[in-house]
CSV table of C-alpha atoms in Angstrom, one decimal:
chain,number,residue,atom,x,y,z
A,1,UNK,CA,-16.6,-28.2,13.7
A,2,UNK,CA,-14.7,-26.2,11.2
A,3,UNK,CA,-11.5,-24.6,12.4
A,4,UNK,CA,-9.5,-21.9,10.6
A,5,UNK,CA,-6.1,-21.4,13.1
A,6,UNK,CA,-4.1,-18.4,11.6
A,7,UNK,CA,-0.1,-18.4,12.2
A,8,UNK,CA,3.2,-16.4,11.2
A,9,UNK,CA,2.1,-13.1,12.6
A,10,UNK,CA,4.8,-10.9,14.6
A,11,UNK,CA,6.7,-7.7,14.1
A,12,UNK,CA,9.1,-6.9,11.0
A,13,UNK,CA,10.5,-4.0,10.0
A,14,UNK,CA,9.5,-1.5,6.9
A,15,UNK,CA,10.7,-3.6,3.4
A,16,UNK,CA,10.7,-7.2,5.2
A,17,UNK,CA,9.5,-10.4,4.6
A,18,UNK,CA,6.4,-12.6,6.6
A,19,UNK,CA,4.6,-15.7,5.6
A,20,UNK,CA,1.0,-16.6,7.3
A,21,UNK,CA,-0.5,-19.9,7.8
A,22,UNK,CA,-4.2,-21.1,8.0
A,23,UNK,CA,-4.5,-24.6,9.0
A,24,UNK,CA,-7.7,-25.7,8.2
A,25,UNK,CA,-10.1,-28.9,10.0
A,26,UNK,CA,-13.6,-29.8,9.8
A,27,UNK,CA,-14.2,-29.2,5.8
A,28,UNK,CA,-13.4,-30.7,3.1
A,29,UNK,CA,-10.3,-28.2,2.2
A,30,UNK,CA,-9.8,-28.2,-1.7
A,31,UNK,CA,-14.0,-28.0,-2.1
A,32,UNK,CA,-12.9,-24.4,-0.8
A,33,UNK,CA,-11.9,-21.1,-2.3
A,34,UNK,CA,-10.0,-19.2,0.6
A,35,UNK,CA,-9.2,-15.8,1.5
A,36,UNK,CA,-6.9,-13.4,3.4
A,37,UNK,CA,-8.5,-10.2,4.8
A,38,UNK,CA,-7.0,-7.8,7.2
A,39,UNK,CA,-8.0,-5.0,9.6
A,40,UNK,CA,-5.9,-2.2,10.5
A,41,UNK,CA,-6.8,-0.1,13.9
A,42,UNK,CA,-9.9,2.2,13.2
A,43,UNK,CA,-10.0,0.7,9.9
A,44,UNK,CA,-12.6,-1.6,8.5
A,45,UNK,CA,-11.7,-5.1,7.6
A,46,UNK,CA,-10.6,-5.5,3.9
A,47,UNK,CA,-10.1,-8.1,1.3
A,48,UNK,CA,-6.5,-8.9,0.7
A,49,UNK,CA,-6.4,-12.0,-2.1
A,50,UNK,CA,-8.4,-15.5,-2.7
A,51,UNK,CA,-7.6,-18.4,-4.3
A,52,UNK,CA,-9.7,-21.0,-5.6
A,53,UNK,CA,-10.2,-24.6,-4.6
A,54,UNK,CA,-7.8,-26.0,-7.0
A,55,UNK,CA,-5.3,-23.1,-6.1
A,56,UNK,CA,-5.1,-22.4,-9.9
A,57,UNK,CA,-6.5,-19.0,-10.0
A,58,UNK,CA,-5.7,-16.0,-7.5
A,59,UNK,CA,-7.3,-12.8,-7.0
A,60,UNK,CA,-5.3,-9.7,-4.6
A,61,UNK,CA,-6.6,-6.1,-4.1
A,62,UNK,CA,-4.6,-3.3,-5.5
A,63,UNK,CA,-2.8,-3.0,-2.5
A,64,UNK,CA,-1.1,-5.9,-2.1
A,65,UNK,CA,-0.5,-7.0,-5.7
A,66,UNK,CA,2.7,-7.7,-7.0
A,67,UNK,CA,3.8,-7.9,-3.0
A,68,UNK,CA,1.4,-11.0,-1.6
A,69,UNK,CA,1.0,-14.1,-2.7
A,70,UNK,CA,-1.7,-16.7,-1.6
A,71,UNK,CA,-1.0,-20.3,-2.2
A,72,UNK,CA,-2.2,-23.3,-0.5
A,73,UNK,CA,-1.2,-26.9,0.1
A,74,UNK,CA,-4.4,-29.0,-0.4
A,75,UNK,CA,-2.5,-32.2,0.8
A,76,UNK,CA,-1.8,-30.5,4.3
A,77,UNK,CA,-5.5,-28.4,4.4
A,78,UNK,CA,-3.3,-25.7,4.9
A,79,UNK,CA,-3.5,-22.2,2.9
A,80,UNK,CA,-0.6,-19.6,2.7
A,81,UNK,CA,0.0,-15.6,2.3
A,82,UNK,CA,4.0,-14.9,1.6
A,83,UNK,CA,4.2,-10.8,2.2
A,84,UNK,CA,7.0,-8.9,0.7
A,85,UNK,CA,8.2,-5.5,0.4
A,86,UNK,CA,6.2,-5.0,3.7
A,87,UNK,CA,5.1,-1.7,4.7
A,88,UNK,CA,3.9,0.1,7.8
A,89,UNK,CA,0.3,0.6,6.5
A,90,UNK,CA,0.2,-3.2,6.0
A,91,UNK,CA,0.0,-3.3,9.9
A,92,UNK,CA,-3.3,-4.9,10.7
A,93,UNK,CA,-4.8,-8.6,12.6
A,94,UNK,CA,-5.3,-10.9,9.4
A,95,UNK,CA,-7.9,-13.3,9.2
A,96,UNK,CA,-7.9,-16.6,7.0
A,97,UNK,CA,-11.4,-17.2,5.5
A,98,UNK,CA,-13.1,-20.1,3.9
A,99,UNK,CA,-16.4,-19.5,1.2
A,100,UNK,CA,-17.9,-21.0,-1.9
A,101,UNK,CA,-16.3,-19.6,-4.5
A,102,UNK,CA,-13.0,-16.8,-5.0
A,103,UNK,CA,-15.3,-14.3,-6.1
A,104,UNK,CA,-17.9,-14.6,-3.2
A,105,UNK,CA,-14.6,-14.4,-0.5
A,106,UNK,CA,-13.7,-11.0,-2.2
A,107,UNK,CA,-17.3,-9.5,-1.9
A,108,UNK,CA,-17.2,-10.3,1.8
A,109,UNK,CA,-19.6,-13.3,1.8
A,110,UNK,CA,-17.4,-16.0,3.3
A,111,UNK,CA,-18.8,-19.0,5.3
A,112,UNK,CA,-15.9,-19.2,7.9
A,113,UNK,CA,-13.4,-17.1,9.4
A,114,UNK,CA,-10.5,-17.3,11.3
A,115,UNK,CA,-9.6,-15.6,14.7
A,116,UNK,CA,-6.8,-13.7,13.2
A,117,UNK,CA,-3.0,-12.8,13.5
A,118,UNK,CA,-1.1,-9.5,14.4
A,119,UNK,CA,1.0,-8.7,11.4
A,120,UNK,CA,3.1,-5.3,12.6
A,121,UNK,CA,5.5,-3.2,10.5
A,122,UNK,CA,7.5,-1.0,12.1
A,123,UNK,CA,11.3,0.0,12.4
């Protein structure tokens, strides 16, 4: 059974600093591109980045680029999202994905998903 457990998730203020965790079980990790997305409160859910199985490439939406950065450990199945300069729009739950390939994450067709994490950005 394939398990994608988010972490890291909590309240920072305007300009501060999280990092997320997705411990991954049940698949073989580094076969695996992986993805953040995140949903914001009447909002639908929305790409964030992906990374590929080897972790050499990454992708990010517009949004969070040059702020996030998705990295993963393949040695610990575990995949990461470091958010900087955060701000209050980038309040949402974010969910770690699992699919095929980076490209196939971004266009929504992942094959697992995570339950999510509050990330909240307030002062």
């Amino acid at each position: 059974q394939v398990q994608l457990v988010e972490s890291g998730g909590g309240l920072v203020q305007p300009g501060g600093s999280l990092r997320l965790s997705c411990a991954a079980s049940g698949l073989t990790f580094s076969s695996y591109a992986m993805g953040w997305f995140r949903q914001a409160p009447g909002k639908e859910r929305e790409f964030a980045a992906a990374i590929t199985g080897s972790g050499t490439n990454t992708d990010y939406s517009n949004s969070v680029k040059g702020r996030f950065t998705i990295s993963r450990d393949n040695a610990k199945n575990t995949l990461y999202l470091q958010m900087n300069s955060l701000k209050p729009e980038d309040t949402a739950v974010y969910y770690c994905t699992a699919g095929s390939l980076k490209e196939w994450i971004r266009a929504g067709r992942s094959t697992y998903w995570g339950r999510g994490t509050q990330v909240t950005v307030s002062s």
